Coordinates of C-alpha atoms in Angstrom, one line a residue:
M21 CA 42.2 -8.9 -17.4
E22 CA 40.0 -11.1 -15.2
S23 CA 36.5 -12.5 -15.7
F24 CA 34.2 -13.6 -12.9
T25 CA 30.5 -14.1 -12.1
P26 CA 28.1 -11.5 -10.8
E27 CA 28.2 -13.2 -7.4
D28 CA 31.9 -12.5 -7.2
V29 CA 31.3 -8.9 -8.1
V30 CA 28.9 -8.0 -5.3
G31 CA 30.7 -6.7 -2.2
S32 CA 34.2 -7.3 -3.8
P33 CA 36.8 -5.0 -2.2
L34 CA 38.6 -5.1 -5.6
L35 CA 35.9 -2.8 -7.0
S36 CA 37.5 0.1 -5.2
L37 CA 40.7 -0.5 -7.1
S38 CA 39.5 -1.4 -10.6
P39 CA 36.3 -0.8 -12.6
V40 CA 34.0 -3.4 -13.9
V41 CA 32.0 -3.9 -17.1
K42 CA 29.6 -6.4 -18.5
L43 CA 29.0 -7.2 -22.2
Q44 CA 25.7 -6.6 -23.9
Y45 CA 24.9 -7.8 -27.5
E46 CA 21.5 -7.5 -29.2
G47 CA 19.7 -6.7 -26.0
A48 CA 21.2 -9.7 -24.0
V49 CA 23.4 -9.0 -21.0
Y50 CA 26.0 -11.7 -20.5
D51 CA 26.5 -13.1 -17.0
S52 CA 30.3 -12.8 -16.9
S53 CA 31.8 -9.5 -15.8
I54 CA 35.2 -8.1 -16.7
R55 CA 37.4 -6.3 -14.2
I56 CA 39.7 -3.8 -15.9
L57 CA 43.2 -4.0 -14.4
S58 CA 45.7 -1.3 -14.6
S59 CA 47.6 -3.3 -17.2
T60 CA 44.5 -3.6 -19.4
T61 CA 44.8 -1.8 -22.7
S62 CA 41.9 -0.4 -24.6
K63 CA 42.4 -2.9 -27.4
D64 CA 42.6 -5.8 -25.0
L65 CA 39.4 -4.9 -23.3
Y66 CA 37.5 -4.6 -26.6
H67 CA 38.6 -7.8 -28.1
S68 CA 38.7 -9.9 -24.8
A69 CA 35.0 -8.9 -24.1
K70 CA 34.0 -10.5 -27.5
N71 CA 36.2 -13.6 -26.9
L72 CA 34.7 -14.0 -23.4
A73 CA 31.2 -14.3 -25.0
N74 CA 32.4 -16.3 -27.9
L75 CA 31.2 -13.6 -30.3
P76 CA 32.7 -13.0 -33.8
E77 CA 35.2 -10.2 -34.2
E78 CA 33.2 -8.3 -36.7
I79 CA 30.0 -7.6 -34.6
C80 CA 29.3 -4.5 -32.5
I81 CA 29.0 -4.9 -28.8
S82 CA 28.2 -2.7 -25.8
L83 CA 29.9 -2.5 -22.4
L84 CA 27.7 -1.9 -19.4
R85 CA 29.3 -0.2 -16.4
L86 CA 28.7 -1.6 -12.9
D87 CA 28.7 0.1 -9.5
H88 CA 30.3 -1.1 -6.3
K89 CA 27.3 -3.4 -5.7
G90 CA 27.7 -5.1 -9.0
E91 CA 24.6 -3.5 -10.4
I92 CA 24.4 -1.9 -13.9
V93 CA 24.4 1.9 -13.4
T94 CA 24.1 3.4 -16.9
N95 CA 23.1 2.7 -20.5
P96 CA 26.0 1.5 -22.6
H97 CA 28.0 3.2 -25.2
T98 CA 27.9 0.9 -28.3
L99 CA 31.3 0.2 -29.7
V100 CA 31.9 0.1 -33.4
D101 CA 34.5 -2.4 -34.5
G102 CA 37.8 -0.4 -35.0
E103 CA 37.0 2.0 -32.1
L104 CA 38.5 1.7 -28.7
L105 CA 37.6 2.6 -25.1
E106 CA 39.5 5.1 -23.0
I107 CA 39.9 3.5 -19.6
L108 CA 39.4 6.0 -16.8
K109 CA 40.3 5.5 -13.2
G110 CA 37.2 4.6 -11.3
A111 CA 36.3 4.2 -7.6
A112 CA 33.5 2.7 -5.7
S113 CA 32.2 6.1 -4.9
E114 CA 32.2 7.1 -8.5
P115 CA 31.0 4.1 -10.4
N116 CA 30.3 6.1 -13.6
V117 CA 34.0 6.9 -14.0
I118 CA 34.7 3.6 -15.7
A119 CA 35.1 3.9 -19.5
R120 CA 33.9 6.2 -22.2
Q121 CA 33.9 5.9 -25.9
T122 CA 36.6 7.9 -27.8
E123 CA 37.1 8.7 -31.4
L124 CA 40.3 6.7 -31.6
Q125 CA 40.7 4.1 -34.3
S126 CA 42.7 0.9 -34.1
A127 CA 45.9 0.9 -36.1
N128 CA 44.8 -2.1 -38.1
S129 CA 41.4 -0.7 -39.1
P130 CA 41.1 1.2 -42.3
S131 CA 39.8 4.7 -41.8
G132 CA 36.1 4.8 -42.2
S133 CA 35.7 1.1 -43.1
N134 CA 33.2 0.5 -40.2
R135 CA 31.5 3.8 -40.1
K136 CA 27.7 3.9 -40.7
A137 CA 26.3 6.5 -43.0
Q138 CA 23.5 8.8 -41.7
P139 CA 20.2 8.1 -43.4
V140 CA 19.1 11.3 -45.2
K141 CA 15.4 11.0 -44.3
G142 CA 16.1 10.2 -40.7
T143 CA 18.5 13.2 -40.5
L144 CA 15.8 15.6 -41.7
Q145 CA 13.4 14.1 -39.2
F146 CA 16.0 14.5 -36.5
L147 CA 16.5 18.2 -37.4
H148 CA 12.7 18.8 -37.5
I149 CA 12.6 17.5 -33.9
V150 CA 15.6 19.7 -32.9
E151 CA 13.5 22.7 -34.1
K152 CA 11.2 22.0 -31.1
L153 CA 13.9 23.2 -28.8
K154 CA 13.5 26.7 -30.4
R155 CA 9.8 26.7 -29.5
T156 CA 9.7 24.9 -26.2
K157 CA 9.8 27.4 -23.3
R158 CA 11.8 26.7 -20.2
T159 CA 9.4 25.4 -17.5
G160 CA 10.9 27.3 -14.6
W161 CA 10.2 30.7 -16.2
I162 CA 6.6 29.7 -17.2
N163 CA 5.9 28.6 -13.6
N164 CA 7.0 32.0 -12.4
G165 CA 4.8 33.9 -14.8
I166 CA 7.5 35.1 -17.2
K167 CA 6.1 36.0 -20.6
P168 CA 7.6 35.5 -23.1
A169 CA 10.0 33.0 -21.6
E170 CA 13.3 31.9 -23.1
S171 CA 13.3 28.6 -25.1
I172 CA 15.5 25.6 -24.4
A173 CA 17.5 26.5 -27.5
D174 CA 18.0 30.1 -26.2
H175 CA 19.5 28.6 -23.0
M176 CA 21.8 26.2 -24.8
Y177 CA 23.0 28.9 -27.2
R178 CA 24.4 31.1 -24.4
M179 CA 25.9 28.1 -22.8
G180 CA 27.7 27.5 -26.1
I181 CA 29.0 31.1 -26.0
M182 CA 30.2 30.5 -22.5
A183 CA 32.2 27.5 -23.6
M184 CA 33.8 29.7 -26.3
L185 CA 35.2 31.8 -23.5
I186 CA 37.2 28.9 -22.0
D187 CA 40.9 29.4 -21.7
E188 CA 42.3 25.9 -22.1
K189 CA 45.6 26.9 -20.6
T190 CA 44.0 27.7 -17.2
A191 CA 40.7 25.8 -17.2
G192 CA 42.1 22.3 -17.4
V193 CA 39.4 21.1 -19.9
N194 CA 39.0 20.5 -23.6
K195 CA 37.2 23.6 -24.9
D196 CA 35.8 22.0 -28.1
R197 CA 34.3 19.1 -26.1
C198 CA 32.7 21.6 -23.7
L199 CA 31.2 23.5 -26.6
K200 CA 29.8 20.4 -28.2
M201 CA 28.4 19.2 -24.9
A202 CA 26.7 22.5 -24.2
I203 CA 24.7 22.3 -27.4
V204 CA 23.5 18.7 -27.0
H205 CA 23.0 18.4 -23.2
D206 CA 19.3 19.2 -23.4
L207 CA 18.7 17.5 -26.7
A208 CA 16.3 14.9 -25.1
E209 CA 14.0 17.7 -24.1
S210 CA 13.1 18.1 -27.8
L211 CA 10.9 15.1 -27.2
V212 CA 10.2 15.0 -23.4
G213 CA 10.0 18.7 -22.7
D214 CA 11.7 20.6 -19.8
I215 CA 11.0 18.5 -16.8
T216 CA 11.7 20.2 -13.5
P217 CA 11.8 18.7 -9.9
Y218 CA 8.4 20.3 -9.3
D219 CA 6.6 18.4 -12.1
G220 CA 5.9 15.3 -10.1
V221 CA 8.2 13.1 -12.2
S222 CA 10.7 10.9 -10.3
V223 CA 14.4 11.1 -11.1
D224 CA 14.4 7.6 -12.4
D225 CA 11.3 8.2 -14.6
K226 CA 12.9 11.4 -16.0
Q227 CA 16.1 9.6 -16.8
T228 CA 14.2 6.8 -18.5
R229 CA 12.2 9.2 -20.7
E230 CA 15.3 11.1 -21.7
R231 CA 17.3 8.0 -22.5
N232 CA 14.5 6.6 -24.6
A233 CA 14.4 10.0 -26.4
M234 CA 18.1 9.9 -27.1
Y235 CA 17.8 6.3 -28.3
H236 CA 15.1 7.3 -30.8
L237 CA 17.2 10.3 -32.0
C238 CA 20.5 8.6 -32.3
H239 CA 19.6 5.0 -33.2
E240 CA 16.3 5.2 -35.0
L241 CA 16.7 8.5 -36.8
L242 CA 20.4 8.9 -37.2
G243 CA 21.1 5.2 -37.7
W244 CA 23.8 5.1 -34.9
S245 CA 26.2 6.8 -37.3
E246 CA 29.5 8.1 -36.2
Q247 CA 28.0 11.5 -35.6
A248 CA 25.1 10.0 -33.6
Q249 CA 27.5 8.1 -31.4
E250 CA 29.4 11.4 -30.7
I251 CA 26.1 13.1 -29.8
S252 CA 25.0 10.2 -27.6
G253 CA 28.5 10.0 -25.9
L254 CA 28.5 13.7 -25.1
W255 CA 25.0 13.5 -23.7
E256 CA 25.9 10.4 -21.5
E257 CA 29.1 12.1 -20.3
Y258 CA 27.2 15.1 -19.2
E259 CA 24.5 13.0 -17.4
A260 CA 27.2 11.0 -15.6
A261 CA 29.1 14.2 -14.6
S262 CA 32.2 12.0 -14.8
T263 CA 34.7 14.3 -16.5
P264 CA 36.1 17.8 -15.9
E265 CA 34.3 18.9 -19.1
A266 CA 30.9 17.6 -17.9
L267 CA 31.3 19.3 -14.5
L268 CA 32.2 22.6 -16.1
V269 CA 29.2 22.4 -18.5
K270 CA 27.0 21.7 -15.6
D271 CA 28.3 24.9 -13.9
F272 CA 27.5 26.7 -17.2
D273 CA 24.0 25.3 -17.1
K274 CA 23.3 26.6 -13.6
F275 CA 25.1 29.9 -14.2
E276 CA 23.2 30.6 -17.4
M277 CA 20.0 30.1 -15.4
I278 CA 20.7 32.5 -12.6
M279 CA 22.1 35.0 -15.1
Q280 CA 18.7 34.8 -17.0
A281 CA 16.9 35.1 -13.6
L282 CA 18.7 38.4 -12.9
E283 CA 17.9 39.7 -16.3
Y284 CA 14.2 38.8 -15.8
E285 CA 14.2 40.4 -12.4
Q286 CA 15.4 43.6 -14.0
S287 CA 13.2 43.5 -17.1
E288 CA 10.0 42.2 -15.5
D289 CA 10.3 43.9 -12.2
T290 CA 10.0 40.7 -10.3
M291 CA 11.8 38.6 -7.7
L292 CA 13.2 35.1 -8.6
E293 CA 15.0 34.3 -5.3
S294 CA 14.4 30.6 -5.5
F295 CA 16.8 30.3 -8.5
F296 CA 19.6 31.9 -6.7
A297 CA 19.0 30.1 -3.4
G298 CA 18.8 26.7 -5.2
T299 CA 22.2 27.1 -6.8
K300 CA 24.0 28.8 -3.9
G301 CA 27.3 27.0 -3.1
K302 CA 26.9 24.5 -5.9
F303 CA 29.4 26.0 -8.4
K304 CA 32.7 24.2 -8.6
H305 CA 34.9 25.6 -11.4
P306 CA 37.0 28.7 -10.5
M307 CA 36.1 30.4 -13.7
V308 CA 32.4 30.1 -13.1
T309 CA 32.6 30.9 -9.4
A310 CA 34.2 34.2 -10.3
W311 CA 31.3 34.9 -12.7
V312 CA 28.9 34.0 -9.9
N313 CA 30.5 36.4 -7.4
E314 CA 30.4 39.2 -10.0
L315 CA 26.7 38.4 -10.8
D316 CA 25.8 38.5 -7.1
A317 CA 27.4 41.9 -6.7
E318 CA 25.5 43.1 -9.8
R319 CA 22.3 41.8 -8.3
A320 CA 22.9 43.4 -5.0
E321 CA 23.6 46.8 -6.7
S322 CA 20.4 46.4 -8.8
R323 CA 18.3 45.7 -5.7
A324 CA 19.8 48.6 -3.8
I325 CA 18.9 51.0 -6.6
K326 CA 15.3 49.8 -6.6
K327 CA 15.0 50.5 -2.8

């Protein structure tokens, strides 16, 4: 493991070979950066980061991921003492594929000794907020005059069912992780609503609003418990689109939308071409592309009958 200054990071050709992280503690980002070498173990990274900043072993830290310009690219995953990082192979073109929190425990840490309990009051407040997902209608349908429109929770529910249909032997993903990701990926919308590209909100502003919402839910209400960390980690993984699971769930997200669009075309006797045009050619996973082809055929048949 090697440490160096931010000036050494910018423009370094080594960034294409090994990922880079910075340490954050109590809101302060430390100047030194750590380049993760191929020989770096998860345990070495976690402990060396603390040693680099002269921080005691028992405190919790965060690791910020850097892009190929040496700039911070994402909010950190807070590490609880006794948990490790899974080091992923990163590249300059994919700065988010650096490291993600796992549920592994260090061999010398007693099970559960560092876990935080969920506050009961905060948990109920969290669940009350989640209820808003059942009542908040999806903006795209409202803008197209669909009444009553599906809710955000409706959308995520069918995505969860899609994840249940995954065959792990052929899909190359963790089915349970996809299922969990499907039911939390729009969780921030319980506070910020369903923001679309046509709402006049910049991408950066949307991301800021949603990350602030997730911080409130997972830190302030759930007390950054083990369960809150899992929810936050799944949400961040989906946003970064940095794993096969996240990419497949993103395909589910788009497919569920066009499937609903076809169903509205049939039930409401309307045309929703923009939803199909906007997703055309954007599906990646073979399982979902097969679904898309069949849905396209179903739509063509339905339109031919109407003529």
